[in-house]
Coordinates of C-alpha atoms and ligand atoms in Angstrom, one line a residue:
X1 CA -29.2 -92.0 -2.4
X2 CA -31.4 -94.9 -1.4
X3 CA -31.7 -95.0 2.3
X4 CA -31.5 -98.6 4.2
X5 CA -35.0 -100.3 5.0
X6 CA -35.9 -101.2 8.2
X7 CA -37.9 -103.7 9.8
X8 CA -40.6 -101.7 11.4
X9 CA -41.6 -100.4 8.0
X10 CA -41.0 -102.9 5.9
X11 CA -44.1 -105.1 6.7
X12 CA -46.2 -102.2 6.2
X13 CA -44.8 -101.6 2.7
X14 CA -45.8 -105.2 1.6
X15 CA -48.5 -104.8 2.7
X16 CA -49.9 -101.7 0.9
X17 CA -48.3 -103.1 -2.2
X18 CA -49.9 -106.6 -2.1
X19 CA -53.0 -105.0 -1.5
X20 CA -52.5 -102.7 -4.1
X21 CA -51.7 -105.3 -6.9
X22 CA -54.8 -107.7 -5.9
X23 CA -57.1 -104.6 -6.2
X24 CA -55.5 -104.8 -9.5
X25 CA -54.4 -101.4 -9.4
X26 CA -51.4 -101.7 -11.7
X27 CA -53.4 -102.8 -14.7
X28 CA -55.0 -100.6 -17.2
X29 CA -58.7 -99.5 -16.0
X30 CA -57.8 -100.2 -11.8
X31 CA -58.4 -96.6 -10.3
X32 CA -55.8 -95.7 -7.3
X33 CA -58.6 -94.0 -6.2
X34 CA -60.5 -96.5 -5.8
X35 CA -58.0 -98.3 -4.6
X36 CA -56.8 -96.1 -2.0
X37 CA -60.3 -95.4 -0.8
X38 CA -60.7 -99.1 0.5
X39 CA -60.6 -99.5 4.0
X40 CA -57.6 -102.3 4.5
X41 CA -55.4 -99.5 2.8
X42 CA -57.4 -96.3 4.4
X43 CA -56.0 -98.0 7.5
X44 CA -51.8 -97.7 6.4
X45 CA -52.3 -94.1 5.6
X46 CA -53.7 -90.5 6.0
X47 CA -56.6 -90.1 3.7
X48 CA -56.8 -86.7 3.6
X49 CA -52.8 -87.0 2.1
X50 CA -53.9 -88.5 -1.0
X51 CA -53.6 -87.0 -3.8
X52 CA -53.7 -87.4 -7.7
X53 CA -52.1 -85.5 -10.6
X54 CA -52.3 -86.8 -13.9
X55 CA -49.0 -88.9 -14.0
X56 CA -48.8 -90.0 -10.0
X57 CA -50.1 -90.4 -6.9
X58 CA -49.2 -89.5 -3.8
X59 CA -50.4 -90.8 0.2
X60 CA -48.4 -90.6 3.5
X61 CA -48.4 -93.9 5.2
X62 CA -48.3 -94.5 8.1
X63 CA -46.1 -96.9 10.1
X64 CA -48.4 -98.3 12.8
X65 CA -46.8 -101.5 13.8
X66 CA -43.8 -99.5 14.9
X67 CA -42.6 -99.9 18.6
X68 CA -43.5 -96.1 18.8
X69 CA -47.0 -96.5 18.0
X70 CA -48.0 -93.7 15.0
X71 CA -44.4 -93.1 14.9
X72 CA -42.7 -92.0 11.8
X73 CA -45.0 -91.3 8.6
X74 CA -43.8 -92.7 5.2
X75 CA -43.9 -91.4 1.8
X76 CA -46.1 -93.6 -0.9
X77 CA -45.8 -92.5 -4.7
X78 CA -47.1 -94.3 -7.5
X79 CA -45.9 -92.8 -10.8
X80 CA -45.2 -93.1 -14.3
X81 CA -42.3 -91.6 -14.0
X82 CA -39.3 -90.4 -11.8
X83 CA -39.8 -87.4 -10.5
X84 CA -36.9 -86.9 -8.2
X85 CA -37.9 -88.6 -5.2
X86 CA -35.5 -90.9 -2.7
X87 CA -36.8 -94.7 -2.1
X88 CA -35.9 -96.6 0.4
X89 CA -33.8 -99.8 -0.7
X90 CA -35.5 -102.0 -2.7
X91 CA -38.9 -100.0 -2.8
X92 CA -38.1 -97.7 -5.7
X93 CA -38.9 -100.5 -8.2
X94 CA -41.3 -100.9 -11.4
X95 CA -44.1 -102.5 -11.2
X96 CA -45.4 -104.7 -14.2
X97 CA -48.0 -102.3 -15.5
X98 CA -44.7 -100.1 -15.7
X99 CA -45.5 -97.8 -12.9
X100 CA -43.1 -96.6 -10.7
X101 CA -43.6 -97.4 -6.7
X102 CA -41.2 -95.4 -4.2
X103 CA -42.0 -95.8 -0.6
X104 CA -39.4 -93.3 0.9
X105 CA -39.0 -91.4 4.3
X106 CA -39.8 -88.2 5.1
X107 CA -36.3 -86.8 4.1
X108 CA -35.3 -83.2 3.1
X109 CA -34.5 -84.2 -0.2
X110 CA -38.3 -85.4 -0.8
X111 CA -40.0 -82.4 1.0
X112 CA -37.8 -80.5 -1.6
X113 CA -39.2 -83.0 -4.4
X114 CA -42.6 -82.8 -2.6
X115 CA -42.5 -78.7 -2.6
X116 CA -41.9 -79.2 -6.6
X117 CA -44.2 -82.0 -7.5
X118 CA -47.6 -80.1 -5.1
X119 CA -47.0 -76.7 -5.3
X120 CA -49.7 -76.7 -2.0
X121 CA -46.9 -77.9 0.2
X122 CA -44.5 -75.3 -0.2
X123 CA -45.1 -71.8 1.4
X124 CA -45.9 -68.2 -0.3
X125 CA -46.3 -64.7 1.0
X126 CA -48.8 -63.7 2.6
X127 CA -48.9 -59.9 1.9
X128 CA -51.9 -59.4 0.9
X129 CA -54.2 -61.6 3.5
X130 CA -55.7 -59.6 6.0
X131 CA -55.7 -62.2 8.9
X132 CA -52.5 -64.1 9.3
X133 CA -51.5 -66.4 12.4
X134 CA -47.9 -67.1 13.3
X135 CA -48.3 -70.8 14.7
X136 CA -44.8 -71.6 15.7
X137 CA -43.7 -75.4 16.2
X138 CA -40.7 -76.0 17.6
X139 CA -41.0 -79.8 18.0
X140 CA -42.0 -80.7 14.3
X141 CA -44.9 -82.4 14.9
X142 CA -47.5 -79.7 15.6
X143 CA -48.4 -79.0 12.2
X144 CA -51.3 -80.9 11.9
X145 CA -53.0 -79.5 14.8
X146 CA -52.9 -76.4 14.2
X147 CA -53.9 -76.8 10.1
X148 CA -56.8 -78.7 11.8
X149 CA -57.5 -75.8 13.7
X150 CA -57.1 -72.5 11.0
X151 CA -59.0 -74.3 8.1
X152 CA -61.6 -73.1 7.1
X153 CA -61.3 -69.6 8.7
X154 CA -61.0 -66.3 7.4
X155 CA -57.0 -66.1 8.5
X156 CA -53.8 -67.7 6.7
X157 CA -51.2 -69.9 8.7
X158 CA -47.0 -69.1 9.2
X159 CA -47.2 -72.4 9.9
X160 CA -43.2 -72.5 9.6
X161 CA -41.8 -70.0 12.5
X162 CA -38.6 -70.2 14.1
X163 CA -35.7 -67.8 15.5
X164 CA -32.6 -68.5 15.8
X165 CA -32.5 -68.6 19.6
X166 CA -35.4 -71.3 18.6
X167 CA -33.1 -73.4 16.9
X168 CA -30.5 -73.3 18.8
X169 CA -32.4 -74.2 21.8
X170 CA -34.0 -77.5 19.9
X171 CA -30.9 -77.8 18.2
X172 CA -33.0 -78.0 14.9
X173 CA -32.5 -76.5 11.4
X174 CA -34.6 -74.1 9.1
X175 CA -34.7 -76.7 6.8
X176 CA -36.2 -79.4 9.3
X177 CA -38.6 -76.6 10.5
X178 CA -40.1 -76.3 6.7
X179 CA -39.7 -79.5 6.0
X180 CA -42.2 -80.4 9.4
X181 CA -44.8 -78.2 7.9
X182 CA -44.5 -79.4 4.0
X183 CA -45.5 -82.7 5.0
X184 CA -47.9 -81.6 7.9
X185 CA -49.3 -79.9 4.7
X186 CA -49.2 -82.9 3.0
X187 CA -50.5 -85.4 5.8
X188 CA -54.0 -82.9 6.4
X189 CA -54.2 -82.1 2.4
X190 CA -54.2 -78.0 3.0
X191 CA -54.2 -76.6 -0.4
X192 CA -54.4 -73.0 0.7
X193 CA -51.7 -70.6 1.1
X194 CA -49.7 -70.9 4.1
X195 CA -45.7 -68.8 4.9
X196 CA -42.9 -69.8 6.6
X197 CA -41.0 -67.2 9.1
X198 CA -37.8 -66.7 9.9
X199 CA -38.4 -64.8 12.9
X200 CA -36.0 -62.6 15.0
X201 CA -33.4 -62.7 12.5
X202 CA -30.8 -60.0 13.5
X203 CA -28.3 -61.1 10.7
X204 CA -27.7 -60.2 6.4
X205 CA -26.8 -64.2 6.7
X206 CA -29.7 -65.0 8.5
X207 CA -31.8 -63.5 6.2
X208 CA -29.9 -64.8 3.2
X209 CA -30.0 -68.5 4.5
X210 CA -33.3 -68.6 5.8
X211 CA -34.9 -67.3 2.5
X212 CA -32.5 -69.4 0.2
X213 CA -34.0 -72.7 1.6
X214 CA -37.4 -71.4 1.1
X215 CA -39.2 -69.3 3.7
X216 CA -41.4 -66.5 2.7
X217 CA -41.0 -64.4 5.5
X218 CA -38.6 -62.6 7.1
X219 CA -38.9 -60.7 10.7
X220 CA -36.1 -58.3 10.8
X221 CA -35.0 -58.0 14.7
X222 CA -33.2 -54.8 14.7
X223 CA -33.5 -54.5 18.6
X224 CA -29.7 -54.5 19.2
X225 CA -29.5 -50.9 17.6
X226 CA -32.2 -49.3 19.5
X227 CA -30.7 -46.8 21.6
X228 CA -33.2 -46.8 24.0
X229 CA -31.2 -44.7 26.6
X230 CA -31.8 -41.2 24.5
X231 CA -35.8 -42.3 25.5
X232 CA -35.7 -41.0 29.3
X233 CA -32.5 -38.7 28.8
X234 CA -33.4 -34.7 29.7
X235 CA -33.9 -32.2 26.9
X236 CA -30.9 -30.2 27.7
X237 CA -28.6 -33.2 27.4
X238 CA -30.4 -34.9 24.5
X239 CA -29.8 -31.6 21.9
X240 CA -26.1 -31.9 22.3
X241 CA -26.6 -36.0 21.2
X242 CA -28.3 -34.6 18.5
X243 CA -26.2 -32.3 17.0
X244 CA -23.5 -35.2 16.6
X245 CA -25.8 -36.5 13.8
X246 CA -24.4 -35.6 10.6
X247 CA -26.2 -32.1 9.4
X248 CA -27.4 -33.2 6.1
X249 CA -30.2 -35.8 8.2
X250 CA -31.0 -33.7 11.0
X251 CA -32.0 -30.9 8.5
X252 CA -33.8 -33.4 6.3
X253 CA -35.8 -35.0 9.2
X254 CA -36.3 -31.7 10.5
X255 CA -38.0 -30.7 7.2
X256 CA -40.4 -33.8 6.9
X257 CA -40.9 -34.8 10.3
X258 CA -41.2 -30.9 11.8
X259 CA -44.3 -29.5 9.7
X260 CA -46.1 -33.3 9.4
X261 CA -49.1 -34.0 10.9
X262 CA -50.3 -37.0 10.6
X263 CA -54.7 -37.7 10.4
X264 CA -55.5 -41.0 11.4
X265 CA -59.1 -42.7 10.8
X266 CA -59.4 -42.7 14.6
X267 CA -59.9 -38.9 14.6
X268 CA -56.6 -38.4 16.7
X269 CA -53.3 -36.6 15.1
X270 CA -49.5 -37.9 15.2
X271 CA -47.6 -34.7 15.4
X272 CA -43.3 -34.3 16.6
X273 CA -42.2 -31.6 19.0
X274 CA -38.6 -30.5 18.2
X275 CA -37.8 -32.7 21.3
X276 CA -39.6 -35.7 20.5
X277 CA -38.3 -35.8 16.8
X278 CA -34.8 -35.4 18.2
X279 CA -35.6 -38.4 20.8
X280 CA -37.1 -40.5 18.2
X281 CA -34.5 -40.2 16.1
X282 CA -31.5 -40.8 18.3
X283 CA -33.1 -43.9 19.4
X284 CA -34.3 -45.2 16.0
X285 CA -32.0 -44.2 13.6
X286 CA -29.3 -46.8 13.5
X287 CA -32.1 -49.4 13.4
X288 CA -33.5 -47.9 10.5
X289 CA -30.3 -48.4 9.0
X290 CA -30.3 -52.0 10.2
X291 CA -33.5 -52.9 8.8
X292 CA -32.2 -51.8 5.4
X293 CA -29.3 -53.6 5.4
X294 CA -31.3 -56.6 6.3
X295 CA -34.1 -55.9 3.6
X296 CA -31.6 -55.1 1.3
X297 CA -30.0 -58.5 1.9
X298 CA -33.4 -60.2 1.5
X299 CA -34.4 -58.2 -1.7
X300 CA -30.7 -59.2 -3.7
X301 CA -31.5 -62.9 -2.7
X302 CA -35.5 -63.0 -3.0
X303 CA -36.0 -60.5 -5.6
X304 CA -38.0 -57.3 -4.2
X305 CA -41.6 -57.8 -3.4
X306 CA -41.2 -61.7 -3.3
X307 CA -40.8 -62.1 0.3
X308 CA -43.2 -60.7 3.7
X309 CA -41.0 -58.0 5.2
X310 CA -41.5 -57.6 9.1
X311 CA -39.9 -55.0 11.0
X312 CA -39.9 -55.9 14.9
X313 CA -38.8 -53.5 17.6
X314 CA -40.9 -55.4 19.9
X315 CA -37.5 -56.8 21.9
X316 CA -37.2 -53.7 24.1
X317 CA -37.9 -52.5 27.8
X318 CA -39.7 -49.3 26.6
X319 CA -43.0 -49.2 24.7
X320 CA -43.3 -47.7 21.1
X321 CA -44.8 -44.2 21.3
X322 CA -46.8 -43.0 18.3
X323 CA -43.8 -40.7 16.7
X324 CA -41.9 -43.9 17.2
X325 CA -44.2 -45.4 15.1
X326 CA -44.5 -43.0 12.8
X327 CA -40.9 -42.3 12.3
X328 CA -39.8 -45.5 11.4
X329 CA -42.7 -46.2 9.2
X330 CA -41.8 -43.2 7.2
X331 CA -38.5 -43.4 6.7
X332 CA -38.3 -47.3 5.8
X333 CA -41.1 -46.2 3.0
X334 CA -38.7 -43.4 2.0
X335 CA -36.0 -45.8 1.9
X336 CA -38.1 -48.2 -0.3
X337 CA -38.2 -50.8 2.3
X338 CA -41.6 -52.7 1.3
X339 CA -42.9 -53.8 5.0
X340 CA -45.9 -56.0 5.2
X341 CA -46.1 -55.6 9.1
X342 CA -44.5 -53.7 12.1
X343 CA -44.5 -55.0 15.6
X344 CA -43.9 -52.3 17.9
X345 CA -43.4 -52.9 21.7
X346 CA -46.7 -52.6 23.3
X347 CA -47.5 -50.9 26.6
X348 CA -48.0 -53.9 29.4
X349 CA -46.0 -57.1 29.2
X350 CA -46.8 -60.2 26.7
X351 CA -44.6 -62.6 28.6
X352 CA -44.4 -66.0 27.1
X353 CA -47.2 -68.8 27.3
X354 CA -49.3 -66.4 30.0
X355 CA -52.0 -63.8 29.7
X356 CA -51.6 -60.2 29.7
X357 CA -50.0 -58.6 32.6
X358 CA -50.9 -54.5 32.6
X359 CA -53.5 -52.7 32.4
X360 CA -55.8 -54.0 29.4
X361 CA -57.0 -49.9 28.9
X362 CA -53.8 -48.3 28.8
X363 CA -53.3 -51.6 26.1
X364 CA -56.3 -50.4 24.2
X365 CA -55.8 -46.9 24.0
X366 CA -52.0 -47.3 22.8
X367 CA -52.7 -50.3 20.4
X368 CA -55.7 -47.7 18.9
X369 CA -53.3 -45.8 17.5
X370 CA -50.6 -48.4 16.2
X371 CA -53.4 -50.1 14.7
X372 CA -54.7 -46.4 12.9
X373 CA -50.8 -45.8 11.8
X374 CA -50.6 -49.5 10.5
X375 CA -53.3 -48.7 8.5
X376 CA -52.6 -45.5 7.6
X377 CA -49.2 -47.0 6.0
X378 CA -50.5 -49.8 4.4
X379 CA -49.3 -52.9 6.5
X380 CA -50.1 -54.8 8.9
X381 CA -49.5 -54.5 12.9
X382 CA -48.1 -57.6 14.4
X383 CA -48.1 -58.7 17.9
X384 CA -45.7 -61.0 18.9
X385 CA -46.0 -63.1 21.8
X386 CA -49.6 -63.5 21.2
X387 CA -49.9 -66.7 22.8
X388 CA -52.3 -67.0 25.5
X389 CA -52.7 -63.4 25.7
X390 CA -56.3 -64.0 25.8
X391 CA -57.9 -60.5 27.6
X392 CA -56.5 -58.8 24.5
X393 CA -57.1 -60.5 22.0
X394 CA -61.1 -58.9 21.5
X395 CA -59.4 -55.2 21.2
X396 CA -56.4 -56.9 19.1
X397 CA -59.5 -58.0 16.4
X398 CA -61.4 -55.0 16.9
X399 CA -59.3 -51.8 17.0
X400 CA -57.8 -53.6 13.7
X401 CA -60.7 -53.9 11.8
X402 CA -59.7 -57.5 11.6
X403 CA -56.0 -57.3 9.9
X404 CA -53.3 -58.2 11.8
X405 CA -50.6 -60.5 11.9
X406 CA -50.3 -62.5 15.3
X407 CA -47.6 -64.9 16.5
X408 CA -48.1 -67.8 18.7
X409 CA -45.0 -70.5 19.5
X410 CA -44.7 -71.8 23.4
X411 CA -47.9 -72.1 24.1
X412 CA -48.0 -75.7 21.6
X413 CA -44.9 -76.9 23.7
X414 CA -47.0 -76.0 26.6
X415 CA -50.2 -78.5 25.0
X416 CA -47.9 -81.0 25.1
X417 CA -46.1 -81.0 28.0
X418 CA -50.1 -81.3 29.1
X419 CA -50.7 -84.3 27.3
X420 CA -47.7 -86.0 29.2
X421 CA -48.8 -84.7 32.5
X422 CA -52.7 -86.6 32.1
X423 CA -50.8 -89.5 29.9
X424 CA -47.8 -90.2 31.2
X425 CA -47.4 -88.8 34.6
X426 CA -44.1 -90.1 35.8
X427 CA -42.4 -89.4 32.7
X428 CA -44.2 -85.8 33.2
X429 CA -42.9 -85.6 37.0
X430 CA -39.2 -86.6 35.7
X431 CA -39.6 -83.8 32.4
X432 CA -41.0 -81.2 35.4
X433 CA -37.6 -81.8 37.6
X434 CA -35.4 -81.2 34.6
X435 CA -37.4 -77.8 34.5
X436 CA -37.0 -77.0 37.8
X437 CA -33.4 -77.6 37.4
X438 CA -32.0 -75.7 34.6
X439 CA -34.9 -72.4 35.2
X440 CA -32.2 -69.9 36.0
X441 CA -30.2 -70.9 33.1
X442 CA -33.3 -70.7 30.9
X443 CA -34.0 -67.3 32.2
X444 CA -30.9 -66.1 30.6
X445 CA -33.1 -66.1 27.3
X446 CA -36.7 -65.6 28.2
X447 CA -37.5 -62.4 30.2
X448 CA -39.9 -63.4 32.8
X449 CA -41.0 -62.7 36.6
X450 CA -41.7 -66.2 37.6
X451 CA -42.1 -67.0 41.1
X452 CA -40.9 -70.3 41.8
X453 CA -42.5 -69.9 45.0
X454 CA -46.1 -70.6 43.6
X455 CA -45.5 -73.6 41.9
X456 CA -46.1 -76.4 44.1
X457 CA -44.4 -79.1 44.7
X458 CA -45.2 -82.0 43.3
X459 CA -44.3 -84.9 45.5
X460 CA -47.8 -83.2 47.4
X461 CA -49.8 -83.8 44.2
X462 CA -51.7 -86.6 42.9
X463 CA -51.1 -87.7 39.1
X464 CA -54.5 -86.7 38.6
X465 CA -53.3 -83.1 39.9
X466 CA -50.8 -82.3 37.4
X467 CA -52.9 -81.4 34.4
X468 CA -53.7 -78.6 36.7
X469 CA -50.3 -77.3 37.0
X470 CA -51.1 -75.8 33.3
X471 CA -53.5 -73.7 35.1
X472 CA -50.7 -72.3 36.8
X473 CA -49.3 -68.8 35.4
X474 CA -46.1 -69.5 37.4
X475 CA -45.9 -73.3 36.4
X476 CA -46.4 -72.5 33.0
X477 CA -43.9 -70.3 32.9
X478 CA -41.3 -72.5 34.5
X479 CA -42.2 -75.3 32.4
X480 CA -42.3 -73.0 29.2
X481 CA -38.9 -71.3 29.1
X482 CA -37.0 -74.4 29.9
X483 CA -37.9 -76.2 26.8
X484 CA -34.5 -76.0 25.4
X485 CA -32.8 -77.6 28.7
X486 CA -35.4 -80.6 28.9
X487 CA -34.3 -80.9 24.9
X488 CA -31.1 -81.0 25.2
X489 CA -31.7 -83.9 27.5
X490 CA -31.2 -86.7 24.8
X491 CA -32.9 -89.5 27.4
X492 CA -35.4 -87.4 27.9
X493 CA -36.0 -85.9 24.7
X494 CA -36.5 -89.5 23.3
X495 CA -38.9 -90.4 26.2
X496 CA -40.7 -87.2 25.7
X497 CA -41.3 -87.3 21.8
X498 CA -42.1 -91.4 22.1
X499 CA -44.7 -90.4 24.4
X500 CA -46.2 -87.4 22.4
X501 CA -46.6 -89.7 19.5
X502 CA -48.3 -92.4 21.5
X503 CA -50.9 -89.4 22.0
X504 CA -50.3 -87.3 18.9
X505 CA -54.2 -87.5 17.9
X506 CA -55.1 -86.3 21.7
X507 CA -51.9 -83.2 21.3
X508 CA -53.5 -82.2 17.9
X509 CA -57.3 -82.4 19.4
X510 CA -55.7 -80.2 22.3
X511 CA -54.2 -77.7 20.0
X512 CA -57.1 -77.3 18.1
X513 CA -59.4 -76.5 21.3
X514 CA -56.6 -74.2 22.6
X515 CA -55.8 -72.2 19.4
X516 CA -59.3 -72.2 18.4
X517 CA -59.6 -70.3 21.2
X518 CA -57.2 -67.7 20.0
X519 CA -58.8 -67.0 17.3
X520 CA -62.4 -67.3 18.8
X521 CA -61.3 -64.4 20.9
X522 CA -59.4 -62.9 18.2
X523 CA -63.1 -62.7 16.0
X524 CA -61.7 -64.5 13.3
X525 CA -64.6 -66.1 11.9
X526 CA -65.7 -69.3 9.8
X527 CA -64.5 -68.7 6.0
X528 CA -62.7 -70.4 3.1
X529 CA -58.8 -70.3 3.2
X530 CA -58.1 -72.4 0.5
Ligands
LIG601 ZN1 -40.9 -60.5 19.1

């Protein structure tokens, strides 16, 4: 359905198309090339977007003369045929050589067409890729950054990554969350293979929906059936919990789990006690059975194999002990679950957007050994909650032998919310009140142990102060959590996204220097991803 032109794009259309047509590039022997490459038109788009296939050719304008400077991006085709795409009113018309020209917006319906007609823009798996980076976006217009920052280095981005708590709390859907990466995939010309995660999904819908419009990933959340109260329960009272489980498992779990001994390359041994197989498994079982309804769900719509598989039991007070570990990994391969990665629930606390808080030996020594077992079962350990978690991330890329799946989201809310403080200060001061305001609603879904008390107050600061806020474990926090309050602002959220794109080429320089040192840290080094 053709969608109604607007002003604030319409000049910009005539103009790329005079300029195309007196570089004569509608007659027989012009080269769009060419064409594209000279500077007047350079200037209307995203070089690195264009690109040819034998029958059209493709370029993401942009719109600079809107009143939101670098604002919305436009899609350019020239073709000799239709090949699905939407135009905008009166610029889906053929040209006298008998091209095609569509200049359309960056609609769902064309980031479908788009997935179909440049296979590069739509994600994959990612199973077999030792280093891959979860770079969550939850305002849509991250992207870029962070492909500017992974290219070219030996690790693979999810640059699609959203829960459903994420989505509720921009009130976005999975299908404007791929869609933001497909054409952030588009604008930076990233041809190498990059997934798209539906994380935390607790839900056979979820899974269903998220993988029906097109991610490749799929992080199972079974948290709500841990039973974590059997972990600290006394011996004597946790045998008679056990022998409520039906005979048939306990004597089958008792068979394989009783005897094994499991080597690691590490030189230590995972071994069960009677009491620690019966703790392991009144905790665990039910979300074992949960995970495989939600695989199962995944494999009847995907098709088995064709989908990343993550298990998370990350989402609980208690860390993951090695029979833990060990348990679950068995019995999901003896249920023919096919799991590229396992987040378990390290020891310490990865609290959002904010180093580590523990003690970064007791880290080492645990993750040793989730690492060895990841290994030992042929996927990959993920660590959720990675961002900023920057005094482990060394051990993280050591004691894996560099493979890991890592997962980074607030922390590219928190790069902007930075670029507004140095840019746009009393817009910033206004954005920081409506944090301060809805915090103990926001703490509702974020687990954190922010003191209010350390963040100052900023009538006592200087504009030139509040950059430094981000410094601030306890401001970042604060300003982290309440993303979805400020959001839902619609005043605000209009003032707040108008001002990003004012600075988008400062927020995607930012990312890159922040994220690049993730994976600086991380020891994922210089290489060819695509
Ligand atoms: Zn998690």
């Amino acid at each position: 359905m053709p969608v109604k032109e607007t002003n604030s794009f319409s000049a910009q259309a005539e103009r790329w198309t005079a300029k195309a047509q007196k570089k004569s590039l509608f007659t027989p022997g012009g080269s769009a090339k060419d064409f594209l490459k000279t500077p007047a038109v350079e200037s209307l788009m995203y070089s690195s977007s264009v690109r040819e296939t034998p029958d059209a050719i493709y370029a993401l304008l942009k719109a600079q003369d809107r009143p939101r400077k670098g604002g919305l991006s436009l899609l350019g085709i020239l073709a000799r045929q239709e090949r699905g795409f939407q135009g905008f009113s009166g610029w889906k018309k053929t040209l006298a050589s008998g091209l095609r020209l569509l200049i359309g917006p960056l609609s769902h319906e064309n980031a479908q067409a788009m997935r179909r007609a440049l296979p590069f823009t739509a994600p994959s798996p990612l199973a077999g890729k030792a280093v891959t980076v979860g770079l969550g976006d939850r305002l849509g217009v991250a992207g870029a950054g962070h492909i500017r920052t992974i290219r070219g280095r030996e690790a693979y981005p999810v640059l699609a990554q959203q829960s459903v708590r994420e989505l509720n709390l921009t009130g976005r859907s999975y299908e404007e969350v791929l869609d933001a990466s497909t054409w952030a995939v588009f604008q930076e010309g990233y041809e190498g293979p990059w997934g798209a995660d539906g994380d935390h999904l607790k839900t056979e819908e979820w899974v269903r929906t998220a993988l029906r419009i097109g991610f490749t990933m799929i992080t199972a959340d079974v948290s709500d059936y841990i039973r974590a109260q059997h972990l600290l329960k006394p011996e004597a009272e946790l045998a008679g919990d056990y022998t409520r489980l039906d005979e048939s498992y306990r004597r089958r779990i008792e068979a394989e789990y009783l005897p094994l001994r499991i080597e690691l390359d590490t030189g230590e041994a995972v071994a069960f006690t009677r009491e620690a197989l019966m703790r392991t498994a009144l905790t665990y079982r039910e979300a074992i059975e949960h995970a495989l309804r939600l695989y199962q769900a995944g494999a009847a719509e995907k098709g088995e194999g064709a989908f990343d598989f993550e298990l998370s039991v990350d989402e609980t007070a208690t860390p993951t002990t090695p029979q833990a570990h060990a348990f679950i990994a068995g019995e999901t391969l003896k249920l023919g679950m096919r799991v590229t990665s396992l987040a378990p629930r390290f020891v310490g606390e990865f609290q959002k957007g904010i180093d580590y808080i523990g003690d970064p030996k007791a880290f080492e020594s645990t993750f040793r050994t989730h690492a060895a077992l990841a290994r030992h079962f042929g996927y990959k350990v993920s660590v959720h909650s990675g961002s900023d978690k920057f005094t482990v991330f060394p051990a993280v890329g050591r004691l894996t032998g560099g493979r890991f799946h890592i997962k980074t989201a607030g922390t590219n809310w928190l790069e902007a919310m930075k670029v507004i403080a140095r840019t746009q200060p009393g817009l910033y001061r206004r954005l920081h009140a409506k944090a301060l305001a809805s915090f103990a609603k926001a703490t509702q879904y974020y687990h954190v142990t922010t003191n209010l008390g350390n963040v100052p107050a900023l009538a006592g600061l200087k504009d030139a102060q509040l950059p430094a806020l981000f410094a601030n474990p306890d401001a970042r926090q604060l300003v982290h959590i309440t993303y979805g309050e400020i959001l839902s602002d619609p005043g605000l959220k209009a003032e707040f996204f108008a001002a990003l794109q004012d600075h988008i080429e400062e927020y995607w320089r930012a990312l890159q220097e922040h994220i690049g040192r993730h994976l600086d840290l991380l020891g994922i080094k210089g290489g060819a991803n695509e």
